[in-house]
Amino acid sequence: MAIFNHISFDDHEQVVFCHDKESGLKAIIAIHNTNLGPAVGGCRMWNYESDDEAITDVLRLSRGMTYKNALAGLAMGGGKSVIIADPKVQDREALFRAFGRCIDTLGGKYYSAEDVGVSTADIMIAHQETPYMAGLEGKSGDPSPFTALGTYLGIKAAVKHQRGLDSLKGLKISVQGVGHVGYYLCRHLHAEGAELIVTDIHQDSLDRVATEFGATVVAPQDIYHQDVDVYAPCALGATINDITIPMLKATIVAGCANNQLAEVRHGEMLKDLGILYAPDYVINAGGIINVSFEKDYDASAATAKVEEIYNTLLTIFTQSVEQNRTTGDVADEMARNIINAAK
Ligand code: NAD
């Protein structure tokens, strides 16, 4: 298993492997870059099929956090952690305490928070062992509603750029994954009069959005070829790939999932087909922006900062047209300039 030569290593500053025999904890913490401040990024708990798969995921996610935090204008570096375990595991106390102790050994170089499979309750358990946890109850709390707000505004920015429309009324939007963020996103979209087509692998999550927002439910494999205006990937990564791109009828891809493009070249493929892509780490920064207000928490200040995502994306879309480059390319360069200036 290669680490330093890993395709996603990208000059990571530190990668830490954590093991606790008693609780069974197997975790990896990746700190990509701390030019702008301590690394901050959530913890994902997932049934990875191999250690290799977990390493690839954490390295990609961690790098994404560096770019996300920089472009969102936050004084925070990029990092991420993964716990290799079934996210539905019942006995979480010992596991998250062990995880907290592991985070603590880094002395504040990395702060963790919620991500897929990890709840605010889990973070509170880990917080008993370390101060280096964010997204705490009574502070910034669950980041998902803020991620959803940013994603909703990002979809509006994409629709404004491509169609000149100020409203989503009557537009068809497909949402893949109606979990924490997907649910709140559907609520915004429904409130504005969009027609929803959704999928998930959990029936109860689907029932909720079907009942509350009148969403049409389709099978997971059928989400890509729906005749919609916008496709919003809100489950796991790499769903934009060689197989799915030819199926897309949407002319906009804008959702909250991290690492939506399987490879960078898939951004080129979307551009060549005239499909507008909202770079994932820009559109889904709402949650981390909210977390950045953790210390003296102020929900309205956090909301105002999340709303900046709309203009940031409009700038990226405009530059992408002017410079004939992919939106991802434009965003990456903007982020790198900020990170390098802080060196
Ligand atoms: P979640 O686990 O609550 O929701 C994900 C949903 O996707 C679940 O309901 C799950 O059943 C569903 N799903 C998984 N595989 C699927 C498949 N093959 N087809 C259809 N549905 C599938 O997670 P979340 O917190 O809502 O995050 C969703 C995505 O957004 C993740 O990629 C996450 O990294 C990213 N993200 C989340 C936040 C946040 O604030 N929670 C912030 C930034 C980015």
Short mmCIF file of C-alpha atoms and ligand atoms in Angstrom, two decimals:
data_model
loop_
_atom_site.label_atom_id
_atom_site.label_comp_id
_atom_site.label_asym_id
_atom_site.label_seq_id
_atom_site.Cartn_x
_atom_site.Cartn_y
_atom_site.Cartn_z
CA MET A 1 0.00 0.00 0.00
CA ALA A 2 1.66 3.20 -1.19
CA ILE A 3 1.26 6.37 0.84
CA PHE A 4 3.88 8.90 -0.31
CA ASN A 5 3.40 7.78 -3.93
CA HIS A 6 -0.36 7.53 -3.66
CA ILE A 7 -2.09 9.31 -6.54
CA SER A 8 -4.03 11.46 -4.04
CA PHE A 9 -1.13 12.10 -1.64
CA ASP A 10 -0.69 15.65 -2.99
CA ASP A 11 1.92 16.79 -0.42
CA HIS A 12 -0.13 15.94 2.68
CA GLU A 13 1.59 17.28 5.80
CA GLN A 14 0.67 14.37 8.04
CA VAL A 15 -1.25 11.07 7.89
CA VAL A 16 -1.98 9.32 11.18
CA PHE A 17 -3.21 5.75 11.63
CA CYS A 18 -5.10 5.15 14.89
CA HIS A 19 -5.85 1.79 16.44
CA ASP A 20 -7.45 0.96 19.77
CA LYS A 21 -7.65 -2.72 20.54
CA GLU A 22 -10.31 -2.48 23.26
CA SER A 23 -12.89 -0.51 21.29
CA GLY A 24 -11.86 -1.89 17.91
CA LEU A 25 -11.22 1.63 16.58
CA LYS A 26 -9.48 1.75 13.23
CA ALA A 27 -9.20 5.32 12.02
CA ILE A 28 -7.07 7.42 9.69
CA ILE A 29 -6.52 11.16 10.08
CA ALA A 30 -5.17 13.08 7.11
CA ILE A 31 -3.87 16.64 7.48
CA HIS A 32 -3.39 18.09 4.03
CA ASN A 33 -2.35 21.69 4.54
CA THR A 34 -2.23 24.11 7.48
CA ASN A 35 -1.07 27.32 5.72
CA LEU A 36 -4.31 29.08 6.62
CA GLY A 37 -4.69 27.67 10.13
CA PRO A 38 -5.36 24.39 11.95
CA ALA A 39 -6.82 21.71 9.69
CA VAL A 40 -10.58 21.35 10.07
CA GLY A 41 -12.75 18.69 8.43
CA GLY A 42 -15.30 16.10 9.45
CA CYS A 43 -15.00 12.44 10.31
CA ARG A 44 -16.61 9.86 8.03
CA MET A 45 -17.58 6.42 9.34
CA TRP A 46 -17.95 3.87 6.61
CA ASN A 47 -17.72 0.14 5.93
CA TYR A 48 -14.70 0.44 3.65
CA GLU A 49 -13.99 -2.77 1.80
CA SER A 50 -10.24 -2.35 2.23
CA ASP A 51 -7.70 -0.13 3.98
CA ASP A 52 -6.67 1.12 0.54
CA GLU A 53 -10.18 2.35 -0.12
CA ALA A 54 -10.22 4.18 3.23
CA ILE A 55 -6.83 5.81 2.57
CA THR A 56 -7.88 6.98 -0.89
CA ASP A 57 -11.08 8.43 0.54
CA VAL A 58 -9.44 10.27 3.43
CA LEU A 59 -6.68 11.74 1.24
CA ARG A 60 -9.14 12.98 -1.38
CA LEU A 61 -11.50 14.39 1.23
CA SER A 62 -8.70 16.05 3.17
CA ARG A 63 -7.29 17.82 0.11
CA GLY A 64 -10.82 18.93 -0.74
CA MET A 65 -11.11 20.52 2.71
CA THR A 66 -7.99 22.64 2.12
CA TYR A 67 -9.50 24.02 -1.08
CA LYS A 68 -12.98 24.33 0.43
CA ASN A 69 -11.84 26.25 3.51
CA ALA A 70 -9.60 28.54 1.45
CA LEU A 71 -12.24 29.46 -1.10
CA ALA A 72 -14.86 29.99 1.60
CA GLY A 73 -12.52 32.62 3.08
CA LEU A 74 -11.92 30.73 6.34
CA ALA A 75 -8.74 30.88 8.45
CA MET A 76 -8.58 27.10 8.52
CA GLY A 77 -6.45 24.47 6.84
CA GLY A 78 -7.69 21.19 5.39
CA GLY A 79 -7.92 17.78 7.01
CA LYS A 80 -10.30 14.89 7.35
CA SER A 81 -10.64 11.61 9.23
CA VAL A 82 -12.28 8.27 8.54
CA ILE A 83 -13.32 5.49 10.89
CA ILE A 84 -13.38 2.07 9.27
CA ALA A 85 -16.58 0.55 10.70
CA ASP A 86 -20.25 -0.05 10.02
CA PRO A 87 -21.90 3.40 10.36
CA LYS A 88 -24.96 1.75 11.89
CA VAL A 89 -22.97 0.18 14.77
CA GLN A 90 -24.94 0.49 18.01
CA ASP A 91 -22.23 0.60 20.67
CA ARG A 92 -20.51 3.94 19.92
CA GLU A 93 -19.31 5.20 23.32
CA ALA A 94 -15.97 3.35 23.50
CA LEU A 95 -15.29 3.85 19.80
CA PHE A 96 -15.77 7.61 19.78
CA ARG A 97 -13.94 8.05 23.09
CA ALA A 98 -10.96 6.25 21.55
CA PHE A 99 -11.29 8.43 18.46
CA GLY A 100 -11.30 11.55 20.67
CA ARG A 101 -8.11 10.41 22.42
CA CYS A 102 -6.47 9.91 19.05
CA ILE A 103 -7.44 13.43 17.88
CA ASP A 104 -6.11 14.79 21.17
CA THR A 105 -2.60 13.49 20.49
CA LEU A 106 -2.36 15.98 17.60
CA GLY A 107 -2.58 18.88 20.04
CA GLY A 108 -4.94 21.05 17.98
CA LYS A 109 -3.35 20.66 14.56
CA TYR A 110 -6.61 19.03 13.42
CA TYR A 111 -10.22 19.58 14.52
CA SER A 112 -12.83 16.97 13.63
CA ALA A 113 -16.62 17.26 13.17
CA GLU A 114 -19.61 15.39 11.68
CA ASP A 115 -19.63 13.77 8.24
CA VAL A 116 -21.36 10.76 6.69
CA GLY A 117 -22.15 8.15 9.35
CA VAL A 118 -21.17 10.41 12.27
CA SER A 119 -23.73 12.39 14.28
CA THR A 120 -23.52 15.34 16.64
CA ALA A 121 -24.04 12.83 19.50
CA ASP A 122 -20.88 10.96 18.37
CA ILE A 123 -18.92 14.21 18.28
CA MET A 124 -20.09 15.00 21.82
CA ILE A 125 -18.74 11.62 23.01
CA ALA A 126 -15.35 12.27 21.40
CA HIS A 127 -15.38 15.78 22.88
CA GLN A 128 -15.24 14.24 26.36
CA GLU A 129 -11.67 13.19 25.50
CA THR A 130 -10.47 16.24 23.57
CA PRO A 131 -11.24 19.93 23.06
CA TYR A 132 -10.41 19.58 19.34
CA MET A 133 -13.93 18.83 18.16
CA ALA A 134 -16.28 21.16 16.28
CA GLY A 135 -19.98 21.05 15.42
CA LEU A 136 -20.87 20.69 19.11
CA GLU A 137 -24.36 20.66 20.58
CA GLY A 138 -25.21 24.11 21.94
CA LYS A 139 -22.60 25.63 19.61
CA SER A 140 -22.69 25.38 15.83
CA GLY A 141 -24.36 21.95 16.07
CA ASP A 142 -25.47 19.94 13.03
CA PRO A 143 -23.84 21.46 9.91
CA SER A 144 -26.30 19.80 7.48
CA PRO A 145 -28.94 22.58 7.29
CA PHE A 146 -26.20 25.08 6.43
CA THR A 147 -24.68 22.77 3.83
CA ALA A 148 -28.17 22.43 2.37
CA LEU A 149 -28.68 26.21 2.32
CA GLY A 150 -25.39 26.72 0.47
CA THR A 151 -26.24 23.94 -1.99
CA TYR A 152 -29.68 25.40 -2.64
CA LEU A 153 -28.13 28.85 -3.31
CA GLY A 154 -25.51 27.17 -5.51
CA ILE A 155 -28.24 25.56 -7.60
CA LYS A 156 -29.89 28.98 -7.91
CA ALA A 157 -26.57 30.51 -9.02
CA ALA A 158 -26.16 27.80 -11.68
CA VAL A 159 -29.72 28.33 -12.96
CA LYS A 160 -29.16 32.10 -13.00
CA HIS A 161 -25.90 31.73 -14.94
CA GLN A 162 -27.20 29.21 -17.46
CA ARG A 163 -30.79 30.35 -17.95
CA GLY A 164 -30.94 33.85 -16.51
CA LEU A 165 -33.67 32.71 -14.11
CA ASP A 166 -34.09 34.02 -10.56
CA SER A 167 -36.46 31.27 -9.47
CA LEU A 168 -36.48 27.47 -9.46
CA LYS A 169 -40.26 27.39 -9.81
CA GLY A 170 -41.35 24.63 -12.17
CA LEU A 171 -37.82 23.27 -12.69
CA LYS A 172 -37.24 19.54 -12.34
CA ILE A 173 -34.45 18.62 -9.96
CA SER A 174 -33.20 15.12 -9.18
CA VAL A 175 -31.60 14.50 -5.80
CA GLN A 176 -29.44 11.44 -5.19
CA GLY A 177 -29.38 10.76 -1.46
CA VAL A 178 -31.94 12.31 0.86
CA GLY A 179 -30.06 11.93 4.13
CA HIS A 180 -29.07 14.79 6.42
CA VAL A 181 -28.28 17.38 3.75
CA GLY A 182 -30.47 15.97 0.97
CA TYR A 183 -33.57 16.24 3.15
CA TYR A 184 -33.03 19.92 3.99
CA LEU A 185 -32.11 20.64 0.38
CA CYS A 186 -35.40 19.10 -0.80
CA ARG A 187 -37.22 21.33 1.67
CA HIS A 188 -35.69 24.49 0.14
CA LEU A 189 -36.30 23.31 -3.42
CA HIS A 190 -39.89 22.32 -2.72
CA ALA A 191 -40.58 25.64 -0.98
CA GLU A 192 -39.52 27.42 -4.17
CA GLY A 193 -41.76 25.31 -6.37
CA ALA A 194 -39.26 22.89 -7.90
CA GLU A 195 -40.43 19.42 -8.89
CA LEU A 196 -38.40 16.74 -7.13
CA ILE A 197 -37.24 13.31 -8.29
CA VAL A 198 -35.32 11.49 -5.58
CA THR A 199 -33.54 8.28 -4.78
CA ASP A 200 -31.91 6.72 -1.74
CA ILE A 201 -31.08 3.26 -0.43
CA HIS A 202 -33.14 3.82 2.73
CA GLN A 203 -36.91 3.55 2.35
CA ASP A 204 -37.77 5.62 5.44
CA SER A 205 -35.72 8.57 4.14
CA LEU A 206 -37.54 8.32 0.81
CA ASP A 207 -40.96 8.08 2.44
CA ARG A 208 -40.27 11.29 4.34
CA VAL A 209 -39.47 13.42 1.27
CA ALA A 210 -42.26 11.81 -0.75
CA THR A 211 -44.80 12.62 1.95
CA GLU A 212 -43.54 16.07 2.94
CA PHE A 213 -42.49 17.43 -0.46
CA GLY A 214 -44.43 15.33 -2.98
CA ALA A 215 -41.16 13.98 -4.40
CA THR A 216 -41.25 11.21 -7.01
CA VAL A 217 -39.14 8.25 -5.96
CA VAL A 218 -37.00 6.30 -8.44
CA ALA A 219 -34.60 3.37 -8.01
CA PRO A 220 -30.93 4.27 -7.36
CA GLN A 221 -29.77 3.13 -10.82
CA ASP A 222 -32.49 5.23 -12.51
CA ILE A 223 -31.52 8.61 -11.08
CA TYR A 224 -28.98 9.54 -13.78
CA HIS A 225 -31.18 9.39 -16.86
CA GLN A 226 -34.13 11.34 -15.46
CA ASP A 227 -35.38 14.14 -17.70
CA VAL A 228 -34.50 16.97 -15.32
CA ASP A 229 -32.95 20.44 -15.37
CA VAL A 230 -30.59 19.86 -12.46
CA TYR A 231 -28.97 16.74 -11.05
CA ALA A 232 -27.96 17.13 -7.39
CA PRO A 233 -25.60 14.39 -6.15
CA CYS A 234 -26.05 14.31 -2.36
CA ALA A 235 -24.90 10.78 -1.45
CA LEU A 236 -21.34 9.55 -1.87
CA GLY A 237 -18.58 10.59 -4.29
CA ALA A 238 -17.48 9.61 -7.81
CA THR A 239 -21.01 9.42 -9.24
CA ILE A 240 -19.93 11.57 -12.20
CA ASN A 241 -17.96 9.09 -14.27
CA ASP A 242 -17.60 7.47 -17.70
CA ILE A 243 -20.75 5.41 -17.20
CA THR A 244 -23.08 8.05 -15.76
CA ILE A 245 -22.14 11.13 -17.84
CA PRO A 246 -23.63 9.77 -21.10
CA MET A 247 -26.87 9.08 -19.23
CA LEU A 248 -27.33 12.64 -17.95
CA LYS A 249 -30.15 14.73 -19.39
CA ALA A 250 -29.64 17.50 -16.83
CA THR A 251 -27.68 20.52 -18.04
CA ILE A 252 -26.58 21.38 -14.50
CA VAL A 253 -24.79 19.18 -11.94
CA ALA A 254 -24.95 20.86 -8.54
CA GLY A 255 -25.15 18.94 -5.29
CA CYS A 256 -23.57 18.62 -1.87
CA ALA A 257 -21.63 15.34 -2.17
CA ASN A 258 -17.87 15.52 -1.79
CA ASN A 259 -15.63 14.40 -4.67
CA GLN A 260 -18.41 14.10 -7.22
CA LEU A 261 -16.08 13.73 -10.19
CA ALA A 262 -14.49 10.27 -10.35
CA GLU A 263 -11.50 11.91 -12.06
CA VAL A 264 -10.57 15.49 -12.97
CA ARG A 265 -11.09 14.70 -16.67
CA HIS A 266 -14.80 14.16 -15.98
CA GLY A 267 -15.03 17.91 -15.43
CA GLU A 268 -13.81 18.34 -19.02
CA MET A 269 -16.36 15.82 -20.24
CA LEU A 270 -19.19 17.76 -18.59
CA LYS A 271 -17.93 21.05 -20.07
CA ASP A 272 -17.69 19.55 -23.57
CA LEU A 273 -21.31 18.42 -23.29
CA GLY A 274 -22.44 21.88 -22.16
CA ILE A 275 -23.28 20.64 -18.67
CA LEU A 276 -22.57 23.27 -16.01
CA TYR A 277 -20.81 21.78 -12.98
CA ALA A 278 -20.80 23.58 -9.62
CA PRO A 279 -17.47 22.50 -8.06
CA ASP A 280 -18.38 20.32 -5.08
CA TYR A 281 -16.15 21.90 -2.49
CA VAL A 282 -17.48 25.36 -3.32
CA ILE A 283 -21.19 24.57 -3.30
CA ASN A 284 -21.05 22.34 -0.19
CA ALA A 285 -19.04 24.70 2.05
CA GLY A 286 -22.08 25.84 4.08
CA GLY A 287 -21.54 23.32 6.87
CA ILE A 288 -17.88 24.11 7.43
CA ILE A 289 -18.62 27.83 7.25
CA ASN A 290 -21.12 27.32 10.08
CA VAL A 291 -18.55 25.30 12.03
CA SER A 292 -16.03 28.13 11.63
CA PHE A 293 -18.32 30.29 13.78
CA GLU A 294 -18.16 27.72 16.59
CA LYS A 295 -16.32 29.79 19.21
CA ASP A 296 -18.80 32.63 19.76
CA TYR A 297 -21.60 31.07 17.82
CA ASP A 298 -23.80 33.48 15.87
CA ALA A 299 -26.29 31.81 13.52
CA SER A 300 -27.14 34.94 11.55
CA ALA A 301 -23.47 35.78 10.90
CA ALA A 302 -22.92 32.16 9.81
CA THR A 303 -25.94 32.33 7.49
CA ALA A 304 -24.73 35.57 5.91
CA LYS A 305 -21.34 33.97 5.21
CA VAL A 306 -22.99 30.86 3.71
CA GLU A 307 -24.98 33.13 1.39
CA GLU A 308 -21.68 34.30 -0.16
CA ILE A 309 -21.52 30.91 -1.93
CA TYR A 310 -24.00 32.27 -4.49
CA ASN A 311 -21.66 35.04 -5.69
CA THR A 312 -18.52 32.91 -5.43
CA LEU A 313 -20.09 30.40 -7.80
CA LEU A 314 -21.32 33.09 -10.20
CA THR A 315 -17.73 34.40 -10.38
CA ILE A 316 -16.40 30.90 -11.08
CA PHE A 317 -19.02 30.26 -13.77
CA THR A 318 -18.30 33.58 -15.47
CA GLN A 319 -14.51 33.09 -15.43
CA SER A 320 -14.93 29.57 -16.75
CA VAL A 321 -16.73 30.95 -19.82
CA GLU A 322 -14.33 33.88 -20.28
CA GLN A 323 -11.25 31.68 -19.97
CA ASN A 324 -12.73 28.59 -21.65
CA ARG A 325 -11.70 26.42 -18.69
CA THR A 326 -13.63 24.00 -16.54
CA THR A 327 -15.32 25.39 -13.46
CA GLY A 328 -13.18 23.03 -11.36
CA ASP A 329 -10.02 24.38 -12.88
CA VAL A 330 -11.02 27.97 -12.18
CA ALA A 331 -12.00 27.17 -8.58
CA ASP A 332 -8.77 25.23 -7.94
CA GLU A 333 -6.65 28.13 -9.14
CA MET A 334 -8.57 30.64 -7.02
CA ALA A 335 -8.12 28.40 -3.95
CA ARG A 336 -4.42 27.75 -4.64
CA ASN A 337 -3.75 31.48 -4.88
CA ILE A 338 -5.27 31.98 -1.42
CA ILE A 339 -3.38 29.02 0.09
CA ASN A 340 -0.02 30.02 -1.40
CA ALA A 341 -0.44 33.66 -0.37
CA ALA A 342 -0.80 32.48 3.23
CA LYS A 343 2.41 30.44 3.18
P1 NAD B 1 -26.04 11.13 5.00
O1 NAD B 1 -25.36 9.84 5.26
O2 NAD B 1 -26.96 11.67 6.01
O3 NAD B 1 -26.86 11.06 3.62
C1 NAD B 1 -26.40 10.35 2.51
C2 NAD B 1 -27.60 9.63 1.94
O4 NAD B 1 -27.21 9.00 0.73
C3 NAD B 1 -28.13 8.53 2.88
O5 NAD B 1 -29.52 8.71 3.07
C4 NAD B 1 -27.82 7.24 2.13
O6 NAD B 1 -28.77 6.24 2.35
C5 NAD B 1 -27.82 7.72 0.70
N1 NAD B 1 -27.08 6.86 -0.22
C6 NAD B 1 -25.91 6.20 -0.01
N2 NAD B 1 -25.57 5.51 -1.12
C7 NAD B 1 -26.53 5.75 -2.03
C8 NAD B 1 -26.74 5.34 -3.37
N3 NAD B 1 -25.90 4.51 -3.98
N4 NAD B 1 -27.83 5.78 -4.03
C9 NAD B 1 -28.71 6.60 -3.41
N5 NAD B 1 -28.56 7.03 -2.14
C10 NAD B 1 -27.49 6.61 -1.47
O7 NAD B 1 -24.87 12.19 4.64
P2 NAD B 1 -24.97 13.75 4.54
O8 NAD B 1 -24.42 14.34 5.76
O9 NAD B 1 -26.32 14.15 4.06
O10 NAD B 1 -23.91 14.03 3.37
C11 NAD B 1 -24.20 13.74 2.02
C12 NAD B 1 -23.00 14.11 1.15
O11 NAD B 1 -22.68 15.49 1.33
C13 NAD B 1 -21.70 13.37 1.49
O12 NAD B 1 -20.96 13.18 0.31
C14 NAD B 1 -20.97 14.31 2.41
O13 NAD B 1 -19.58 14.10 2.42
C15 NAD B 1 -21.33 15.62 1.77
N6 NAD B 1 -21.25 16.75 2.68
C16 NAD B 1 -22.01 16.76 3.81
C17 NAD B 1 -21.93 17.86 4.66
C18 NAD B 1 -22.78 17.97 5.89
O14 NAD B 1 -22.94 19.08 6.42
N7 NAD B 1 -23.36 16.88 6.37
C19 NAD B 1 -21.06 18.92 4.35
C20 NAD B 1 -20.33 18.88 3.17
C21 NAD B 1 -20.43 17.79 2.34
#
